[in-house]
XYZ file of C-alpha atoms in Angstrom:
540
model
C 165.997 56.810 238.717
C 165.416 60.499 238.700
C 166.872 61.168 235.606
C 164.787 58.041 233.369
C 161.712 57.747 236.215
C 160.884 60.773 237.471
C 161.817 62.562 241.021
C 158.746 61.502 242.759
C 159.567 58.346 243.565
C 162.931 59.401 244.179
C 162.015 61.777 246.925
C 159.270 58.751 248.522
C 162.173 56.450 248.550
C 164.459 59.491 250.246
C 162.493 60.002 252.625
C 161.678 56.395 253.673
C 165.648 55.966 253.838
C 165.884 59.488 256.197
C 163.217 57.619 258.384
C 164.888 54.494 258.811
C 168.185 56.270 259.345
C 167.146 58.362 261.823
C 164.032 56.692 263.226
C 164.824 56.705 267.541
C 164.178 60.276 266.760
C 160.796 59.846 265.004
C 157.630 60.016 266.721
C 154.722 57.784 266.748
C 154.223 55.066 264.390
C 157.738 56.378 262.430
C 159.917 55.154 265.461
C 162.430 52.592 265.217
C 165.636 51.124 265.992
C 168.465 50.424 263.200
C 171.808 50.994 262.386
C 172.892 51.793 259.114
C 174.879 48.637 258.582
C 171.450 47.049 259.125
C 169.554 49.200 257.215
C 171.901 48.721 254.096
C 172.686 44.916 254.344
C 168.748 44.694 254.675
C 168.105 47.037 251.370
C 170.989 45.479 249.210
C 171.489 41.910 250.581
C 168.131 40.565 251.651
C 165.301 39.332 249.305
C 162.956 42.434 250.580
C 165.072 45.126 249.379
C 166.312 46.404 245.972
C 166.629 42.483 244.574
C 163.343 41.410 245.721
C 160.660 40.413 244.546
C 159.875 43.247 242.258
C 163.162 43.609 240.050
C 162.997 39.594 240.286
C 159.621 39.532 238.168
C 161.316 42.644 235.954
C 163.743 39.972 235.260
C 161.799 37.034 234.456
C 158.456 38.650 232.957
C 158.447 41.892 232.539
C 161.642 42.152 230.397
C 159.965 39.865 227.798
C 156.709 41.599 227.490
C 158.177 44.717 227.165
C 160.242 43.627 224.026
C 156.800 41.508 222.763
C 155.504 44.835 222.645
C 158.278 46.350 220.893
C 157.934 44.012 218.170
C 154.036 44.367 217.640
C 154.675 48.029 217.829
C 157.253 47.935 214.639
C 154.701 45.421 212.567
C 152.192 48.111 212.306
C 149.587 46.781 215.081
C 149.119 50.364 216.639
C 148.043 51.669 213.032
C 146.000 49.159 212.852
C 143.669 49.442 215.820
C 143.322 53.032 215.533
C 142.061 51.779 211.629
C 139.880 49.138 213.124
C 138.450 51.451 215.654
C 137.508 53.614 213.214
C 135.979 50.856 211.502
C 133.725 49.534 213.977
C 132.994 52.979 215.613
C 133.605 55.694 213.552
C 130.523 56.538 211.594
C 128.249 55.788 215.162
C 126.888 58.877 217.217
C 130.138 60.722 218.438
C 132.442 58.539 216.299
C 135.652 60.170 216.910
C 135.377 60.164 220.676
C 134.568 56.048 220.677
C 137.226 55.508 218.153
C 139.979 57.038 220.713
C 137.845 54.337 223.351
C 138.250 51.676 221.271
C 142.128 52.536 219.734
C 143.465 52.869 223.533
C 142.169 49.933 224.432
C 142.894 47.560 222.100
C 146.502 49.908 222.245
C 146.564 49.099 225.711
C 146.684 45.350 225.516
C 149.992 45.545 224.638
C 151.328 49.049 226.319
C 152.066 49.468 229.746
C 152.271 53.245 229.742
C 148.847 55.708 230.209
C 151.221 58.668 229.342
C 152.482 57.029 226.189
C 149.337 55.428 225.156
C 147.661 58.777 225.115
C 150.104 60.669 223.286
C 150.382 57.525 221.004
C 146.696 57.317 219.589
C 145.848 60.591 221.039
C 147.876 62.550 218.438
C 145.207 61.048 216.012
C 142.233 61.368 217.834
C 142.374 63.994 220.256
C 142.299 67.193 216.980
C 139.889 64.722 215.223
C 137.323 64.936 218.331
C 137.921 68.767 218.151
C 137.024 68.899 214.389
C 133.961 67.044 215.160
C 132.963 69.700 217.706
C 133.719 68.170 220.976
C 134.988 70.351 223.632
C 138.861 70.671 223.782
C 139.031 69.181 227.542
C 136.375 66.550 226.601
C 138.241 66.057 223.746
C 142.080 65.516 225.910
C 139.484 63.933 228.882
C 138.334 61.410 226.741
C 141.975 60.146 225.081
C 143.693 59.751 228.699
C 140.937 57.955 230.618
C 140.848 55.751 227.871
C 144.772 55.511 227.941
C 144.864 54.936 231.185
C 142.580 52.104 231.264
C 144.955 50.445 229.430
C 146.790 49.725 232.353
C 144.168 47.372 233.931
C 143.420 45.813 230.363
C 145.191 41.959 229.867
C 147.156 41.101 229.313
C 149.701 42.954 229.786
C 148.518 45.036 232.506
C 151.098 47.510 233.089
C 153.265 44.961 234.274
C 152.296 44.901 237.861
C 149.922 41.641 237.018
C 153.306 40.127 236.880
C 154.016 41.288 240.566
C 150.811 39.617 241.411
C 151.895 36.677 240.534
C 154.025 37.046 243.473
C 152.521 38.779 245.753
C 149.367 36.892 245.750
C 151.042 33.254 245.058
C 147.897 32.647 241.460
C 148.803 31.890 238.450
C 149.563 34.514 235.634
C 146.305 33.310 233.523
C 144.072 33.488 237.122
C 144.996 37.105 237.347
C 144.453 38.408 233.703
C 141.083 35.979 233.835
C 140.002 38.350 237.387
C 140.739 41.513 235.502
C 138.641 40.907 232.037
C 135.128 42.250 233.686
C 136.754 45.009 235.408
C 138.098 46.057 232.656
C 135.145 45.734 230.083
C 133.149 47.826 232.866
C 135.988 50.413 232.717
C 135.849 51.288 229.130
C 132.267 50.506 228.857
C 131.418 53.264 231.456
C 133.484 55.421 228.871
C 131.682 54.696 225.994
C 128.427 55.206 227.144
C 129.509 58.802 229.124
C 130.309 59.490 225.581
C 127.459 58.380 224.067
C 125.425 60.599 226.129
C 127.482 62.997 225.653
C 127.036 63.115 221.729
C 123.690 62.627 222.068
C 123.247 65.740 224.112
C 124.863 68.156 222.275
C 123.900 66.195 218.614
C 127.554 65.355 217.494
C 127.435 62.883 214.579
C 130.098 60.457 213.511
C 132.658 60.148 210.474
C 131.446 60.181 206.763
C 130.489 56.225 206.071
C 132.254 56.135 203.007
C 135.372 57.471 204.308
C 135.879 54.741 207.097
C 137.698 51.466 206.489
C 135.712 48.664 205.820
C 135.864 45.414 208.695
C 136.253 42.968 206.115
C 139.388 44.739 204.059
C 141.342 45.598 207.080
C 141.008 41.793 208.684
C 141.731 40.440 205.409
C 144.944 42.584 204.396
C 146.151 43.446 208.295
C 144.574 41.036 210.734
C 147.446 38.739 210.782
C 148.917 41.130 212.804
C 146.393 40.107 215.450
C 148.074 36.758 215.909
C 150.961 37.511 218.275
C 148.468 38.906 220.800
C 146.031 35.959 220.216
C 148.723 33.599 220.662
C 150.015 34.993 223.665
C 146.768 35.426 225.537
C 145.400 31.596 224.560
C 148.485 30.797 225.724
C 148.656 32.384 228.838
C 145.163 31.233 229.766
C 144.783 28.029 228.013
C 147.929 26.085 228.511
C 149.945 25.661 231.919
C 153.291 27.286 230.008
C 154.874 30.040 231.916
C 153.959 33.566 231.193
C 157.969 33.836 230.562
C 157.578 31.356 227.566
C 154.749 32.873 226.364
C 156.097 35.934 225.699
C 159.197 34.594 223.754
C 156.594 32.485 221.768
C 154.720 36.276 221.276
C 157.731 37.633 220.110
C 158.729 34.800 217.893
C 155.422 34.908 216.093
C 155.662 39.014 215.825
C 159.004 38.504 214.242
C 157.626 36.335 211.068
C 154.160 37.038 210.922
C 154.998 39.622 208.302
C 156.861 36.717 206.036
C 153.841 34.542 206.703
C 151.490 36.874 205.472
C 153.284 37.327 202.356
C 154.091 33.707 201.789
C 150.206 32.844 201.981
C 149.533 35.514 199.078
C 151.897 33.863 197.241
C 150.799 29.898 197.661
C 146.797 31.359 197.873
C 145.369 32.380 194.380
C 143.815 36.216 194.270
C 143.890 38.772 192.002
C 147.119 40.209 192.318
C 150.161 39.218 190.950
C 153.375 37.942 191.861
C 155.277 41.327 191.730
C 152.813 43.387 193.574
C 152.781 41.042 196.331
C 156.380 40.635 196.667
C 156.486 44.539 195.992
C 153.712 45.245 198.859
C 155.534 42.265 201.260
C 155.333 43.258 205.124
C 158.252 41.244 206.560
C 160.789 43.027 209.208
C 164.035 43.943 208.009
C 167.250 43.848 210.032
C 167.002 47.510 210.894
C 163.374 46.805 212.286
C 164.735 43.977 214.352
C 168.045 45.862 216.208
C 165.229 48.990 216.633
C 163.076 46.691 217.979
C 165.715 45.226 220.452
C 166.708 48.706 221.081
C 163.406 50.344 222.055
C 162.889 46.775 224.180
C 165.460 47.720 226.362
C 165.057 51.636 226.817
C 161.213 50.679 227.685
C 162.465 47.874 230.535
C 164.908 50.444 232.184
C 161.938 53.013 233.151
C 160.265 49.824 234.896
C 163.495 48.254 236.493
C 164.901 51.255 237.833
C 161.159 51.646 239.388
C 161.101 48.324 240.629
C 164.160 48.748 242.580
C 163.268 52.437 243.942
C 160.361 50.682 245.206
C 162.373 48.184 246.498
C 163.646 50.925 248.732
C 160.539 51.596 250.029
C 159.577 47.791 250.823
C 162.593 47.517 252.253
C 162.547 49.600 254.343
C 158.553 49.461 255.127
C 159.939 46.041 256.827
C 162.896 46.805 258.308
C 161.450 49.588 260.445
C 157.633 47.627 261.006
C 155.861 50.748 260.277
C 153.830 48.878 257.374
C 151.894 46.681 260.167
C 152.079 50.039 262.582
C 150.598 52.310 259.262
C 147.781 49.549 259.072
C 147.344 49.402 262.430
C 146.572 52.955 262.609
C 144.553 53.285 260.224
C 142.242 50.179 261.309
C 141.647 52.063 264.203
C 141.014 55.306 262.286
C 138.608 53.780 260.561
C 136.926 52.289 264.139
C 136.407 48.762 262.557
C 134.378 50.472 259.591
C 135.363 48.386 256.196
C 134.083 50.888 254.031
C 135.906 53.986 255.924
C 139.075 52.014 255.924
C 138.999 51.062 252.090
C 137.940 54.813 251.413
C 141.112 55.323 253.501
C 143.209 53.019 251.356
C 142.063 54.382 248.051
C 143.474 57.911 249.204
C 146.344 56.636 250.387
C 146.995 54.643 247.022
C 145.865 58.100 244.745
C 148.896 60.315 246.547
C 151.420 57.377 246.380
C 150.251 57.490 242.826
C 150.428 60.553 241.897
C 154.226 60.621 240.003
C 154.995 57.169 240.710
C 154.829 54.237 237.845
C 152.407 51.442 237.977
C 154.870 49.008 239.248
C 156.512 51.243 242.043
C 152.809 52.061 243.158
C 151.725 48.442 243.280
C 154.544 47.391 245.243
C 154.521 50.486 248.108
C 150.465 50.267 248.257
C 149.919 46.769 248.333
C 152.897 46.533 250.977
C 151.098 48.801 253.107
C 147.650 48.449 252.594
C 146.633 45.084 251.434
C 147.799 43.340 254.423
C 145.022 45.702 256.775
C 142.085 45.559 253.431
C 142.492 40.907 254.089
C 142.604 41.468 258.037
C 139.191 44.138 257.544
C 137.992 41.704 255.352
C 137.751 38.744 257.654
C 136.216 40.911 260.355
C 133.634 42.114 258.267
C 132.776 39.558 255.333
C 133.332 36.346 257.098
C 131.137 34.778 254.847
C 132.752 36.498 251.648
C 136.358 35.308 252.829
C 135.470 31.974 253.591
C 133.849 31.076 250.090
C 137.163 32.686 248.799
C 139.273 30.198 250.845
C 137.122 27.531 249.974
C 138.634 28.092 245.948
C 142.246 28.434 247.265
C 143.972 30.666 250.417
C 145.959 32.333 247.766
C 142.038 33.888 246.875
C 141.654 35.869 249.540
C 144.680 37.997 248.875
C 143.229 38.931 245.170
C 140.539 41.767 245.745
C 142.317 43.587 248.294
C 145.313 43.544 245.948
C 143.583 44.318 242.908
C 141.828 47.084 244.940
C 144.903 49.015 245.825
C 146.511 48.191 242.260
C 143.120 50.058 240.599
C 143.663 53.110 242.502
C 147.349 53.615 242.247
C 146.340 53.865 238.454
C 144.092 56.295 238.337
C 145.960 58.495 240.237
C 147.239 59.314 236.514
C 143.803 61.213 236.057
C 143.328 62.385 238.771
C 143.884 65.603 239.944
C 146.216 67.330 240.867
C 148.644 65.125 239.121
C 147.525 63.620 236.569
C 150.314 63.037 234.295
C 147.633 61.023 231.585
C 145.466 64.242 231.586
C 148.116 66.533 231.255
C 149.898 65.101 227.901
C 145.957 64.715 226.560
C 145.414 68.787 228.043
C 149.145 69.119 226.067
C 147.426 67.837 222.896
C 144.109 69.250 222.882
C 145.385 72.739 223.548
C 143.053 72.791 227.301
C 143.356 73.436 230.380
C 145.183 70.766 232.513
C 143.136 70.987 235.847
C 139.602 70.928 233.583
C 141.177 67.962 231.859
C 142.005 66.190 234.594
C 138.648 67.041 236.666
C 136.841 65.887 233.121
C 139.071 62.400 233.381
C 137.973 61.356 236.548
C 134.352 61.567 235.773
C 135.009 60.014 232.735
C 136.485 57.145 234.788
C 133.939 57.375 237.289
C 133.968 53.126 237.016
C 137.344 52.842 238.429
C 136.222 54.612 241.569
C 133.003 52.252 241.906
C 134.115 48.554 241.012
C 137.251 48.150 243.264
C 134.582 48.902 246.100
C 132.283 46.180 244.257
C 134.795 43.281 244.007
C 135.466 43.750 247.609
C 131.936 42.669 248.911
C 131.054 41.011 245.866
C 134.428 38.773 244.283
C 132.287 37.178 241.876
C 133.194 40.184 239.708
C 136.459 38.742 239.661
C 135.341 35.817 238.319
C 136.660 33.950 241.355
C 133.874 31.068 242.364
C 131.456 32.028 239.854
C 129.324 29.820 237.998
C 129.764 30.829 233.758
C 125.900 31.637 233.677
C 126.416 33.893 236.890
C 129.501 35.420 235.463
C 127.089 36.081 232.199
C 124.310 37.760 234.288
C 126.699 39.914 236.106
C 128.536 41.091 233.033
C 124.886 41.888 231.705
C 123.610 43.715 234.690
C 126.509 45.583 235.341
C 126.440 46.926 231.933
C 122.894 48.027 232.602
C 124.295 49.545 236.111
C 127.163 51.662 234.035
C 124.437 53.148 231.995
C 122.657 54.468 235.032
C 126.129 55.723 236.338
C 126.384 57.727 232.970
C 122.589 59.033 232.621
C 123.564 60.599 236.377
C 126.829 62.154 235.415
C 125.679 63.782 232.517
C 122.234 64.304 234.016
C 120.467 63.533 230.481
C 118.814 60.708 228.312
C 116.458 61.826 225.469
C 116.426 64.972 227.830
C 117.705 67.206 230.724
C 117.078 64.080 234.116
C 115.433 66.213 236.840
C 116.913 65.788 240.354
C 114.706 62.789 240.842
C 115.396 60.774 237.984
C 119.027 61.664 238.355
C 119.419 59.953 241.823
C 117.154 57.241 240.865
C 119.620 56.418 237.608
C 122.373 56.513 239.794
C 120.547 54.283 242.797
C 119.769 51.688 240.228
C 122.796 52.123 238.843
C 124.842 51.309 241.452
C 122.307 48.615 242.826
C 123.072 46.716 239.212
C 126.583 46.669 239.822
C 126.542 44.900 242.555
C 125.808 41.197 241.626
C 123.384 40.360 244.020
C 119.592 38.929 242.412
C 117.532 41.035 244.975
C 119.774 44.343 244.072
C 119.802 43.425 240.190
C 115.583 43.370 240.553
C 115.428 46.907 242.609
C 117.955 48.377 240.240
C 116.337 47.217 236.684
C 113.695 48.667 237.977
C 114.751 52.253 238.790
C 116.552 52.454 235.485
C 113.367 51.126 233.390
C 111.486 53.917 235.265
C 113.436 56.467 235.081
C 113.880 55.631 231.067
C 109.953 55.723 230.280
C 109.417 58.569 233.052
C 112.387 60.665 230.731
C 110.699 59.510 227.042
C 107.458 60.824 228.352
C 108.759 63.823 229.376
C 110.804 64.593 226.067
C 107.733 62.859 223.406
C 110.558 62.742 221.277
C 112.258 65.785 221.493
C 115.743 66.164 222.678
C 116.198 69.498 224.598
């Protein structure tokens, strides 16, 4: 583990072990009672140790999806959405920084890695955002917030979603379905950061004429979108296994290429026979062993993780500190939902900091979801009770999905934050500015989890399609008053005023409540013709 992880984790699950062993010496909440006979027949023969539940679901689902990626990977797909980006978002205001938006996360629908997806598509983007006059720790800031939103992105998720399935006891397509708006707010909060951003300091986008056209690159690569549209419909639409789906990915990523080709051969166009057979995009038998190859050297990273974590579980159980750790902390928090999640969001940032996605969902939601569903039913009766009323499993989602948010962004955030540091690597910047300039970038992955809490309509759990439409809408309108406060600017410098009102109204839009969305509209809608009055049209 320390030598293909990282040693981290390796001196968490240490030190859980040294605490077990020795824990009639430990004081407080650490103390505890085991042999080490029990202590190693619990980590290596029980279901709650190393072969639980977490190297089970590396097994079954993870494996798979890790390999489906693999495959898209060799056909060309990651070219391809960095092309595509550029194509829809190039020439717009600040072009370069919304391409690397738009390339990590359609990259991230299919990687499960912030650190690799923002050395993979930041290598492109990250010196093109420089050229374009964007500060070089905007510039890294920008690739690995982006990057590591791919980790809450479906459907792949960074593999934990897979641990959900679990954990919580929902289907896989429930989960991926509860993550879309999330998500959407995520990278939308991004965009329009950047936006502003651009706007402020008048950076223009890419020549017209030298960006890809939408219609070429669908017609000539977008069969390469199949695998991933097959695998999500179905994952969502059909009651197959999310095991099954992935083979049927892979099988589809293995001969789309020969498709494609045998298509421009039946289908008359303009070219001929020999430059179609000459320009063919089929995998050869290299391509498949290297694809096999790189399958399993991705899966050992996240199995070797799994089990560490394991480690940690185990032990967490053996010993009872988890309920004693939640127990103490519910009364640190004197009853006070919103102390205790702040609480649990700290917690799941250090356990983060190091540790892989799948490691950090395991420890953190071990820990801490338990104590966010017993705070929960103290203080949002009402809230748990309409969840209950869809399914028991329900109630376990947002508290999960909470503690699985901010075990991700620990990647960004300071002071290790392993995403920001290969963008910093990149963009020739400071690491500690990058990372600082990440987290406000990502300032949406610090607000929702706290939304879907009180509100889990975000999570599309017993919402109504035209509700779910409304929310989507009004939250979008909430992240842009987020984003005028950050960067304190709209056709101008905000004043103090306007700058608390855009992020009051902001944050009141968010939320999904009618009364809020009213107040909150109308903050922003002030605050926007208060600002354009103020400038008359000229941007200082």
């Amino acid at each position: 583990t320390r030598r293909v992880v990282g040693l981290p984790i390796v001196i968490i699950a240490s030190t859980f072990i040294l605490i077990a062993l020795f824990g009639k010496y430990m004081p407080g909440f650490l103390k505890s009672n085991n042999s080490w006979k029990r202590i190693v027949e619990h980590l290596w023969y029980d279901q709650e140790g190393v072969f639980g539940t977490a190297i089970g679901a590396c097994t079954t689902f993870i494996f798979l999806f890790i390999l489906f990626g693999a495959f898209l990977e060799k056909t060309g797909v990651g070219e391809f959405f960095i092309d595509l980006a550029n194509a829809l978002t190039g020439a717009s205001r600040g072009g370069p920084a919304k391409v690397a938006v738009v390339s990590s996360a359609l990259f991230g629908t299919v990687s499960g890695s912030s650190v690799a997806n923002t050395v993979g598509t930041g290598s492109f983007t990250i010196p093109m955002m420089k050229r374009m006059g964007y500060r070089p720790q905007f510039a890294g800031a920008v690739e690995a917030a982006a990057s590591t939103g791919g980790q809450i992105m479906p459907p792949v998720m960074g593999a934990a979603a897979f641990l959900m399935v679990d954990s919580i006891g929902l289907p896989y397509g429930q989960i991926i379905k509860a993550a879309v708006i999330p998500a959407m707010l995520y990278f939308a909060g991004i965009l329009l950061i950047v936006d502003l951003e651009s706007k402020k300091h008048n950076l223009l986008g890419l020549p017209k004429d030298k960006m890809p056209k939408v219609r070429t690159l669908m017609s000539e690569r977008g069969h390469l979108m199949a695998p991933l549209a097959i695998i999500i419909y179905v994952l969502v639409g059909t009651s197959l296994t999310p095991a099954f789906a992935a083979l049927i990915g892979i099988a589809v990523a293995a001969v789309i290429g020969y498709v494609k080709t045998l298509i421009d051969l039946l289908v008359p166009n303009d070219r001929s026979i020999e430059t179609v057979l000459n320009q063919r995009s089929g995998l050869k038998i290299k391509d498949y062993l290297e694809c096999l190859e790189a399958g399993a050297r991705g899966t050992l990273s996240v199995a070797l993780a799994c089990a560490t974590s394991g480690v940690v579980s185990g032990v967490i159980t053996v010993t009872g500190i988890g309920a004693r750790i939640g127990d103490g902390f519910t009364r640190l928090a004197g009853g006070n939902l919103m102390l205790l999640l702040f609480f649990t969001m700290i917690t799941s940032i250090i356990l983060g900091m190091g540790v892989p996605t799948t490691a950090n969902y395991i420890i953190t939601s071990s820990v801490m979801a338990p104590v966010v569903i017993k705070a929960m039913a103290a203080s949002l009766p009402e809230v748990v009770a309409g969840l209950e009323a869809v399914g028991s499993a329900y109630v376990k989602l947002p508290a999960h999905m909470f503690t699985f948010y901010f075990g991700i962004v620990a990647d960004i955030t300071p002071p290790v934050c392993l995403a920001a540091m290969a963008g910093a690597a990149i963009a020739k910047a400071d690491p500690m500015k990058t990372g600082f300039e990440a987290t406000r970038l990502a300032i949406a992955a610090f607000i929702i989890p706290y939304m879907f809490i009180f509100s889990p309509q975000l999570l599309m759990v017993n919402a109504p399609w035209y509700t779910v439409i409304r929310m989507m809408c009004t939250a979008l309108l909430g992240m842009y008053g987020v984003a005028m406060f950050l960067q304190k600017f709209y056709m101008s410098r905000l004043n103090i005023i306007q700058q608390v009102m855009a992020l009051a109204g902001g944050l009141l839009l968010i939320d999904p409540g009618l009364v809020t969305d009213i107040i909150g509209l109308g903050l922003i809608a002030v605050v926007i013709v208060w600002n354009r009055i103020q400038t008359k049209g000229k941007i200082i």
